[in-house]
Short mmCIF file of C-alpha atoms in Angstrom, two decimals:
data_model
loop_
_atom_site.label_atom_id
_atom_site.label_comp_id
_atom_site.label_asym_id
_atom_site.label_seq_id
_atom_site.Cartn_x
_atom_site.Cartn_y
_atom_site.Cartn_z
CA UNK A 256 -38.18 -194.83 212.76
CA UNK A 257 -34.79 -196.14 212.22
CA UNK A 258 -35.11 -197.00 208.43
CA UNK A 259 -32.60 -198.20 205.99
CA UNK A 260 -31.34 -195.24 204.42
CA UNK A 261 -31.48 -197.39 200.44
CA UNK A 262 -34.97 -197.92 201.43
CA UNK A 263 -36.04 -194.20 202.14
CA UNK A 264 -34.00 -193.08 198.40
CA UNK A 265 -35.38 -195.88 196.71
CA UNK A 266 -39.16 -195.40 194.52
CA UNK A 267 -41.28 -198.74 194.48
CA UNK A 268 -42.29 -200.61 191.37
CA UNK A 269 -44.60 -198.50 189.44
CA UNK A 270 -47.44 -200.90 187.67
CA UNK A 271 -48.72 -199.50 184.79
CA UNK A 272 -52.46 -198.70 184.75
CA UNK A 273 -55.06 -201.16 184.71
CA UNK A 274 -57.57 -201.89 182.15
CA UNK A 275 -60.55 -200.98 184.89
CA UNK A 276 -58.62 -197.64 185.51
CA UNK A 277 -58.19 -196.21 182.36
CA UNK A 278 -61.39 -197.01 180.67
CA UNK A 279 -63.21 -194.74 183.62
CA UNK A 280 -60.12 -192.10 182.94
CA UNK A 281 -60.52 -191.96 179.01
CA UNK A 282 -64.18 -193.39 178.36
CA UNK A 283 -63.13 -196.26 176.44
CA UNK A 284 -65.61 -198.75 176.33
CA UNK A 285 -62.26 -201.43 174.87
CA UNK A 286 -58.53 -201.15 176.13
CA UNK A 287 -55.96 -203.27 174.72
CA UNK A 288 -53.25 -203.82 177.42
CA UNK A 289 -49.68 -204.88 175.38
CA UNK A 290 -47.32 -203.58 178.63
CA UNK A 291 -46.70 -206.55 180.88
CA UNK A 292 -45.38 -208.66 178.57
CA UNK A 293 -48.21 -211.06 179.78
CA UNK A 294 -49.36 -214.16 177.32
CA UNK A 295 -52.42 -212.74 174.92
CA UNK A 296 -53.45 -215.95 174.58
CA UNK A 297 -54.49 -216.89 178.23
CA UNK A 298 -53.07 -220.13 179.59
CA UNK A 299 -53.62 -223.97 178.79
CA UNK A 300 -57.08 -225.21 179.18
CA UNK A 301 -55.68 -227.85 181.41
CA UNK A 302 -54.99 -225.26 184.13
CA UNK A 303 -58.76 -224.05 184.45
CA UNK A 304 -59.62 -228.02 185.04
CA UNK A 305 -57.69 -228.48 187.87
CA UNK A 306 -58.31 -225.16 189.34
CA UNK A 307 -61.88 -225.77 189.14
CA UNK A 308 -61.61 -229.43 190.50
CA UNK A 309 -59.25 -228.45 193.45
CA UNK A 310 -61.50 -229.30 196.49
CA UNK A 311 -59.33 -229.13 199.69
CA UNK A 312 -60.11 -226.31 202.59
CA UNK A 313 -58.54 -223.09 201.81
CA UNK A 314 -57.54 -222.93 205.28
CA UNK A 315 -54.62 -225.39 204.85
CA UNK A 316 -51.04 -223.73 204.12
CA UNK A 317 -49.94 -225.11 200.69
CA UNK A 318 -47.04 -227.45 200.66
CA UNK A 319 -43.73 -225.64 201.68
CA UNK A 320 -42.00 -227.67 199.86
CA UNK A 321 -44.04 -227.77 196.46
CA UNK A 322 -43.63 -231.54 196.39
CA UNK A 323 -45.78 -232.36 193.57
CA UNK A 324 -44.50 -229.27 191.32
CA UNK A 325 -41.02 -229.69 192.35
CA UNK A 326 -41.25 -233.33 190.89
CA UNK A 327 -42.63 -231.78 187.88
CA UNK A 328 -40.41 -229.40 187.15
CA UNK A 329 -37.41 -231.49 187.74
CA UNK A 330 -38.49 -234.25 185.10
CA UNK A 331 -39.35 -231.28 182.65
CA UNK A 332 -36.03 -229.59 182.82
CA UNK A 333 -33.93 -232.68 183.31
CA UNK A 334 -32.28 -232.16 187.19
CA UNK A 335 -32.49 -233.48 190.26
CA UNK A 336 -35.61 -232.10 192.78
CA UNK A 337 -32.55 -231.14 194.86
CA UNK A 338 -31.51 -228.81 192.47
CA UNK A 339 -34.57 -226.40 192.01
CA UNK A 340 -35.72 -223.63 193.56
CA UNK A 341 -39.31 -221.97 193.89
CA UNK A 342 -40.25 -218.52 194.02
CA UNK A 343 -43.28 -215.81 194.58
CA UNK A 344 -42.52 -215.43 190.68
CA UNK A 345 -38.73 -215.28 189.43
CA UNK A 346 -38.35 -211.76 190.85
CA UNK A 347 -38.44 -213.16 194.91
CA UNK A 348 -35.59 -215.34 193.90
CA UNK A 349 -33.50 -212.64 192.32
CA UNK A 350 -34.55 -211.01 196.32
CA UNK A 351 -33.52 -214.33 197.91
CA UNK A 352 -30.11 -214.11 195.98
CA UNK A 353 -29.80 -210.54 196.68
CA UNK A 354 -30.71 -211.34 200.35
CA UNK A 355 -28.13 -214.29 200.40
CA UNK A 356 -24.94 -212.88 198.67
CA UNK A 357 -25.12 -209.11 198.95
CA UNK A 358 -24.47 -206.84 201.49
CA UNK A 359 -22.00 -203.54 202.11
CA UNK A 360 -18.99 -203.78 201.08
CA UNK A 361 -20.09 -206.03 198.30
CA UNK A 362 -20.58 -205.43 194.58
CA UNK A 363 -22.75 -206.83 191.71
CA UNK A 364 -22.42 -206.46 187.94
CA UNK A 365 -25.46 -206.14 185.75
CA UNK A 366 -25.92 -205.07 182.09
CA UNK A 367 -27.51 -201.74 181.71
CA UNK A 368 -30.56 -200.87 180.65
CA UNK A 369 -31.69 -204.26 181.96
CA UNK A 370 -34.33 -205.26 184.47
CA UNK A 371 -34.91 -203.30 187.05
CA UNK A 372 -35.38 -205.20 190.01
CA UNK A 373 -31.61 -206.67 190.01
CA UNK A 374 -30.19 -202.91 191.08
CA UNK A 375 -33.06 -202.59 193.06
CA UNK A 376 -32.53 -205.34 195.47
CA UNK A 377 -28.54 -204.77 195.32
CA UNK A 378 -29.62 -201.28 196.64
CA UNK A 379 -31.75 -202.29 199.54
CA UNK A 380 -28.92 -204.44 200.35
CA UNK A 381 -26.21 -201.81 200.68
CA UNK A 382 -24.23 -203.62 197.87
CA UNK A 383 -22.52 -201.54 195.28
CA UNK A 384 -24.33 -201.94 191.65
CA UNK A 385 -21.80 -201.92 188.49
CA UNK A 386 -23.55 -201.26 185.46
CA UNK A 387 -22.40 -202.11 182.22
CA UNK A 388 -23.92 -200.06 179.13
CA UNK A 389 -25.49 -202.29 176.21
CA UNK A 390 -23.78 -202.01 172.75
CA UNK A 391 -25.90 -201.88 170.67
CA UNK A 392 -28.89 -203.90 172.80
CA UNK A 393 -26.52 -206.63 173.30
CA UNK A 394 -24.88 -207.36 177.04
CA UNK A 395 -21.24 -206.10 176.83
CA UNK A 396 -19.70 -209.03 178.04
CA UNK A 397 -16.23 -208.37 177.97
CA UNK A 398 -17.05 -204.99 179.83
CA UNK A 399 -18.87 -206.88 182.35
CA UNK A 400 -15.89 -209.18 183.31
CA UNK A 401 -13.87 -206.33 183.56
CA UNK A 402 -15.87 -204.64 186.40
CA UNK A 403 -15.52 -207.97 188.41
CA UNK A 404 -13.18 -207.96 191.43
CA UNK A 405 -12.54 -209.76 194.28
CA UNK A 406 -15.68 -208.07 195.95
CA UNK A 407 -17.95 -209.40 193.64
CA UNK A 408 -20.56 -211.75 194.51
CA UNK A 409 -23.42 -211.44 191.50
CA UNK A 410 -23.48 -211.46 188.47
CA UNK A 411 -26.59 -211.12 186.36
CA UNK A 412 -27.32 -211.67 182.83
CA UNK A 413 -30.59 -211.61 181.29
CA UNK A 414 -30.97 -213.37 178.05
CA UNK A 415 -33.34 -212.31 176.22
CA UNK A 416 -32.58 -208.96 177.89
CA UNK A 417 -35.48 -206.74 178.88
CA UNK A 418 -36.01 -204.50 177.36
CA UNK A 419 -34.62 -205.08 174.25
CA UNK A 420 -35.12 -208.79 173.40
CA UNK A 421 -31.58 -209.96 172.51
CA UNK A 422 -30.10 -213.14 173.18
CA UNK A 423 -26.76 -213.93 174.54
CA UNK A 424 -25.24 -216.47 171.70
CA UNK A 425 -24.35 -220.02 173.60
CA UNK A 426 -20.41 -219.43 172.54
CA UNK A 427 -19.95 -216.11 173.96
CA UNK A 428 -22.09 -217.04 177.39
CA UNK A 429 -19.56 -220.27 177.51
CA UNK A 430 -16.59 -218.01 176.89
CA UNK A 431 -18.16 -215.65 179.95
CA UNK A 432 -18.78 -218.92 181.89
CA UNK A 433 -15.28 -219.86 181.64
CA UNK A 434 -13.69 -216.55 182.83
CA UNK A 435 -15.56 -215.76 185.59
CA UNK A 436 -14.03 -216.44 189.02
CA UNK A 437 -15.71 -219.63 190.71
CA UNK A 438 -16.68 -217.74 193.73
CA UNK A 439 -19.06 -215.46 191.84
CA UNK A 440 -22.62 -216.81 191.52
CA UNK A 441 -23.95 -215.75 187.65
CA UNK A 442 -27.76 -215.77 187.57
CA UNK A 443 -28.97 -216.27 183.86
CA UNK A 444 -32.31 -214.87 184.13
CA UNK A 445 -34.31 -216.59 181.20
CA UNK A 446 -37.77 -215.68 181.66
CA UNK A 447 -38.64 -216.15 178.08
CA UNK A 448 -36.55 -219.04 177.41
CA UNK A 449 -40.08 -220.65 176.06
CA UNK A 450 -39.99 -217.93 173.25
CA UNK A 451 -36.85 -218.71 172.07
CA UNK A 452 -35.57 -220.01 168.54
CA UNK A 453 -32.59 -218.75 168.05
CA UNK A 454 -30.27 -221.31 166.51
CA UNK A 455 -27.42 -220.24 169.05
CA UNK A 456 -29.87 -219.86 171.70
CA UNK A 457 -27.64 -222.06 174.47
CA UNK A 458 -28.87 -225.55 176.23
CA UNK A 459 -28.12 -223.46 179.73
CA UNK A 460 -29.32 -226.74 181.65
CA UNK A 461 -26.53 -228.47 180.48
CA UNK A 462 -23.93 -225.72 181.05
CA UNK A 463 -24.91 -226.54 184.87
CA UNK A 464 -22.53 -229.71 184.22
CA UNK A 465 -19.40 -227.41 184.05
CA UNK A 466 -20.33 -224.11 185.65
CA UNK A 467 -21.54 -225.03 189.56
CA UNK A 468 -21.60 -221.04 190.01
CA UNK A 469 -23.97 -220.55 187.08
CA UNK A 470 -27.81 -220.65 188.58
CA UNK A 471 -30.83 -219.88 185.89
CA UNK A 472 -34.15 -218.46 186.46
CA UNK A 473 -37.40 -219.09 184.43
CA UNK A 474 -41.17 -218.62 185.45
CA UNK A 475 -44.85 -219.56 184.49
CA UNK A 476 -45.85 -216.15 184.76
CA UNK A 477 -44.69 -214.98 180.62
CA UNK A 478 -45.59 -218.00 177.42
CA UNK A 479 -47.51 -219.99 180.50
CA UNK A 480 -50.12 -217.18 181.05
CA UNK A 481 -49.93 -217.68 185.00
CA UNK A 482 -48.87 -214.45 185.99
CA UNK A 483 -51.20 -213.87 188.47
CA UNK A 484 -50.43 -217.02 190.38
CA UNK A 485 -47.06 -216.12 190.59
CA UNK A 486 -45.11 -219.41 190.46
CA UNK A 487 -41.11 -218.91 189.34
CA UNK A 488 -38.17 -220.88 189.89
CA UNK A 489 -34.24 -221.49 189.43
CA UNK A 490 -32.21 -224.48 188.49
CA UNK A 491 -28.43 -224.97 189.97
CA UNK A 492 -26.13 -227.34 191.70
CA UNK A 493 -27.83 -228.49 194.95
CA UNK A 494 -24.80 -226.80 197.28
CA UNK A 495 -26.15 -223.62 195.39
CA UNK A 496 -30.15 -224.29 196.58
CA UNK A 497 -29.24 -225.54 200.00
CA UNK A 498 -27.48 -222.04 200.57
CA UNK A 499 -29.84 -220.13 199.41
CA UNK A 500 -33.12 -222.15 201.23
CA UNK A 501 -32.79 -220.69 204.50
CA UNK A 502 -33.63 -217.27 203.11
CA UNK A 503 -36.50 -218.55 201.52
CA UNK A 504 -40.39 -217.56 202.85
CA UNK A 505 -41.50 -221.35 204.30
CA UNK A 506 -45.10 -220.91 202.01
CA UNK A 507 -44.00 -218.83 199.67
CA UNK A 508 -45.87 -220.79 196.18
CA UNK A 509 -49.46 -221.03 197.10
CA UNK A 510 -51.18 -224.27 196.59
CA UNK A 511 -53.49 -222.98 193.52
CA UNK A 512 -50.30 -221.71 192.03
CA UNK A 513 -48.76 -225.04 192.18
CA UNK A 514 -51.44 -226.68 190.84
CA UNK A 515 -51.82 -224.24 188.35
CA UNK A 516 -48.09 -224.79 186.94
CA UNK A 517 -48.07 -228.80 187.38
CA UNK A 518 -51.38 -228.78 184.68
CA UNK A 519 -49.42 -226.18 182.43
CA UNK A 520 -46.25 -227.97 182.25
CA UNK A 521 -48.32 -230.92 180.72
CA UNK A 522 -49.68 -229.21 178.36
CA UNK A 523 -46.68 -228.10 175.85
CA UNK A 524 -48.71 -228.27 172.64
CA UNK A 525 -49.78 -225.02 173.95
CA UNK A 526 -46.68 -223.32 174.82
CA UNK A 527 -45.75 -224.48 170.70
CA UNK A 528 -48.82 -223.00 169.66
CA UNK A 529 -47.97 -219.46 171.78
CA UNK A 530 -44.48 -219.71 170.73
CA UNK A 531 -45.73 -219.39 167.17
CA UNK A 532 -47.97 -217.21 167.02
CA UNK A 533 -45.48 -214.86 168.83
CA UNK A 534 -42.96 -215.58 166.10
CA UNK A 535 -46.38 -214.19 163.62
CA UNK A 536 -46.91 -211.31 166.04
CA UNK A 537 -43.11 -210.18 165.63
CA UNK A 538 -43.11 -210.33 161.74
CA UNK A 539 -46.13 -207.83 162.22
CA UNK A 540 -44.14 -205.03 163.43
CA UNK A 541 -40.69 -205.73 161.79
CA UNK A 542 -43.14 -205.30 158.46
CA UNK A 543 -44.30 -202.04 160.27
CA UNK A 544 -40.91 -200.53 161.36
CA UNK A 545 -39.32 -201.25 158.56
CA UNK A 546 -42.11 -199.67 156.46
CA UNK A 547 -41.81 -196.66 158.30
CA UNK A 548 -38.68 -196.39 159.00
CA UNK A 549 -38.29 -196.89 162.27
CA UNK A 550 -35.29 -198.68 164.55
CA UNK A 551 -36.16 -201.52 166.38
CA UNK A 552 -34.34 -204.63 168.21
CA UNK A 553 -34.88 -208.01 166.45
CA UNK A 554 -36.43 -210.09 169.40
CA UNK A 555 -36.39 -213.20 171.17
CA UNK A 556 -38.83 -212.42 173.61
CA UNK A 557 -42.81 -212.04 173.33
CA UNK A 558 -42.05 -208.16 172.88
CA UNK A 559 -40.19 -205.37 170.54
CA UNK A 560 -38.88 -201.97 171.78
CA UNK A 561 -39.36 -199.75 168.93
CA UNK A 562 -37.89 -196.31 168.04
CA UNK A 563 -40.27 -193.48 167.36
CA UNK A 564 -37.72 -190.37 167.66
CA UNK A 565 -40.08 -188.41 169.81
CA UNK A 566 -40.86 -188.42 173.31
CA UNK A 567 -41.72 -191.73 174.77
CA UNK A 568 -44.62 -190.46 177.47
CA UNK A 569 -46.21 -188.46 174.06
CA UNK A 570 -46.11 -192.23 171.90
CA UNK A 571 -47.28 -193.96 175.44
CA UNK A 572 -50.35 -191.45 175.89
CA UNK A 573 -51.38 -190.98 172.50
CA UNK A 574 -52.06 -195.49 172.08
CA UNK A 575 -53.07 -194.48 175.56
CA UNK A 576 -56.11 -192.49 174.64
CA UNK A 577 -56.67 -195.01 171.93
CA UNK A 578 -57.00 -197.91 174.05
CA UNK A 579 -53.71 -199.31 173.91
CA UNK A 580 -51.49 -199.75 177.07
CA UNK A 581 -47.74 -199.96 176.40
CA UNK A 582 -44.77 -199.33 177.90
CA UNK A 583 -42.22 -196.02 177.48
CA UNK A 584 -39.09 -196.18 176.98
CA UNK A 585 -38.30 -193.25 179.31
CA UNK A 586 -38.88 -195.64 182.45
CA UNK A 587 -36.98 -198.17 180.35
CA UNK A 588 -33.61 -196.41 179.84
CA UNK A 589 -34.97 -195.95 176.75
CA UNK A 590 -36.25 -192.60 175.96
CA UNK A 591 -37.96 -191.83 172.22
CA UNK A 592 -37.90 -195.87 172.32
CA UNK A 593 -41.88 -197.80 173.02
CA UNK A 594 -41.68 -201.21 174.24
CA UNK A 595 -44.81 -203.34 173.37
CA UNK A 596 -45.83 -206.59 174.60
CA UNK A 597 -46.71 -209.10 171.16
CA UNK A 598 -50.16 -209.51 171.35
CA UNK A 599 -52.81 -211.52 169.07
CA UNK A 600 -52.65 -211.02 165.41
CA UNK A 601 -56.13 -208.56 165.69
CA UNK A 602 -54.70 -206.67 168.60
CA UNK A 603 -51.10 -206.00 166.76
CA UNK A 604 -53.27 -204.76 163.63
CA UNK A 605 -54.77 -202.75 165.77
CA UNK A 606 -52.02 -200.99 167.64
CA UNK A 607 -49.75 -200.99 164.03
CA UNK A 608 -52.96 -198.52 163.08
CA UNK A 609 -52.69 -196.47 165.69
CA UNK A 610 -49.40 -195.94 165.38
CA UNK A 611 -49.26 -195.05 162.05
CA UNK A 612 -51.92 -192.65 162.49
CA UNK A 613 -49.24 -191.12 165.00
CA UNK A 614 -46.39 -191.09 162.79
CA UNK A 615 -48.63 -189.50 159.79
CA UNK A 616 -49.81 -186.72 162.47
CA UNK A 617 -46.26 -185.93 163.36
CA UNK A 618 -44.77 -185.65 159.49
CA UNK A 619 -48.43 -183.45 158.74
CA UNK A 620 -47.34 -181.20 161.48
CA UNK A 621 -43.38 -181.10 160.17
CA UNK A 622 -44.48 -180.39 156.97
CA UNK A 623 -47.10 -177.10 158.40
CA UNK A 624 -43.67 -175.98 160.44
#
């Protein structure tokens, strides 16, 4: 076989267990998954109605051109239909964009540790990946404009940054915005934009008025709770969408996903009440951390990477064991760091007393040494 030789160095996504799988692996009658960064609190009642009411054949491919959702989304965010974009969740448009504007010979500038799948597709490309360290769990923007050139096609900024949950200020992005060469498409990836209350968290549709190289992605899969219908999109001047169309799969949102999104959008009394609790949920572990004395990034998003000083996989198996699914911080860029999704109020307690029973089983055994 004659395979791409990015494809045959490259490891694919790595899920993290599922709840089925590690209850028969561990015996747990209860698991608590807080990994995915997935809404605790379900999705809007509004979105089981119309699922359950949708009558037509499943044989029919769903509208290609997600008419009725594209409609909806448009009025919510404030742009023409022209100028949105649908997606098998955010991540195939960060493909599409890869598959549209990178190729050898070519270079893209990311933050780094940031998400994954931006390198990822730049690598299956054959396009060279520049990756800027985070100071401090902040994007190094001034580092990041440096490592632009005239080969640079992408650049990608995610705000709140995963893994760490910090924010790009709306004066500093602006200040980016204005210095980077027209002919380089940014992507502001805000998949928890919904999260957000930062006071100088920025108005990004509006920046679309000045910047026509500035494209931003959100998705219904985080504070919407429809991750598994998969149902993303981007917003950006309409030359911008037309360009990047062709390289778009013809059916790629299927018709329960749309349907599923068009009954959350309506429903925003829900997102508030999410958006709140989260806020709750993050006050629970700042009180933890700063109990114990751990590091942590203030964040915007509905998670907090956390700092135990140890080893990462040892933090990961021990909540592990005791029903708790998280994410380490090795496979993160972050190793001794745990990165936990914000779940209900009851599930938080419960993972805050697991921890601590960690951390007071560690400083028994440095006291015994």
């Amino acid at each position: 076989m004659k395979w791409k030789e990015a494809v045959t160095k490259l490891q694919p996504y790595q899920p993290g267990k599922s709840i089925e799988e590690v209850k028969r692996q561990y015996g747990l009658t209860s698991i608590t998954k807080l990994a995915s960064n997935e809404n605790p609190f379900g999705c809007s009642n509004l979105v089981r109605e119309a699922i359950s009411g949708y009558g037509t054949s499943y044989a029919l491919y769903p509208d290609g051109y997600a008419t009725n959702l594209r409609a909806a989304v448009a009025e919510h965010v404030g742009k023409k239909e022209t100028e949105i974009i649908f997606g098998n969740g955010s991540d195939e448009i960060i493909q599409i964009i890869s598959r549209s504007l990178l190729y050898p010979g070519r270079n893209t500038v990311m933050a780094a540790p940031t998400f994954p799948q931006y390198k990822h597709n730049a690598v299956i490309e054959g396009a060279d990946s520049r990756e800027v360290p985070l100071i401090d769990g902040e994007h190094d923007l001034s580092g990041m404009l440096a490592a632009i050139d005239n080969e640079t096609s992408v650049v990608w900024l995610c705000s709140p940054n995963n893994p760490t949950g910090i924010h790009i200020p709306a004066a500093e992005l602006v200040g980016f915005l204005s210095k980077v060469p027209k002919d380089v498409l940014v992507v502001l990836d805000e998949a928890y934009y919904e999260y957000t209350d930062a006071e100088d968290f920025p108005d990004s549709v509006k920046l679309l008025d000045s910047y026509e190289n500035l494209i931003i992605l959100r998705t219904f899969s985080k504070i919407y709770g429809l991750a598994a219908f998969r149902v993303g999109y981007g917003i950006a001047h309409e030359e911008i969408i037309r360009k990047l169309e062709p390289a778009r799969e013809p059916f790629n949102t299927n018709t329960l996903g749309q349907i599923a999104a068009i009954a959350a959008l309506a429903d925003q009394g829900f997102i508030s009440r999410c958006k709140e609790e989260n806020k709750m949920g993050l006050q629970q572990y700042y009180s933890f951390c700063e109990a114990e004395g751990l590091a942590y990034y203030p964040s915007q998003g509905n998670f907090i990477l956390i700092n135990f000083d140890m080893d990462s996989d040892e933090v990961f198996q021990y909540l592990l064991e005791n029903g708790y699914i998280v994410r380490s911080g090795r496979a993160l860029g972050f190793p001794g760091w745990v990165r936990v999704t914000i779940g209900s109020h009851e599930q938080n307690e419960g993972i805050i007393a697991q921890m601590k029973s960690l951390l007071a089983m560690r400083s028994k055994k440095q006291i015994e040494i």
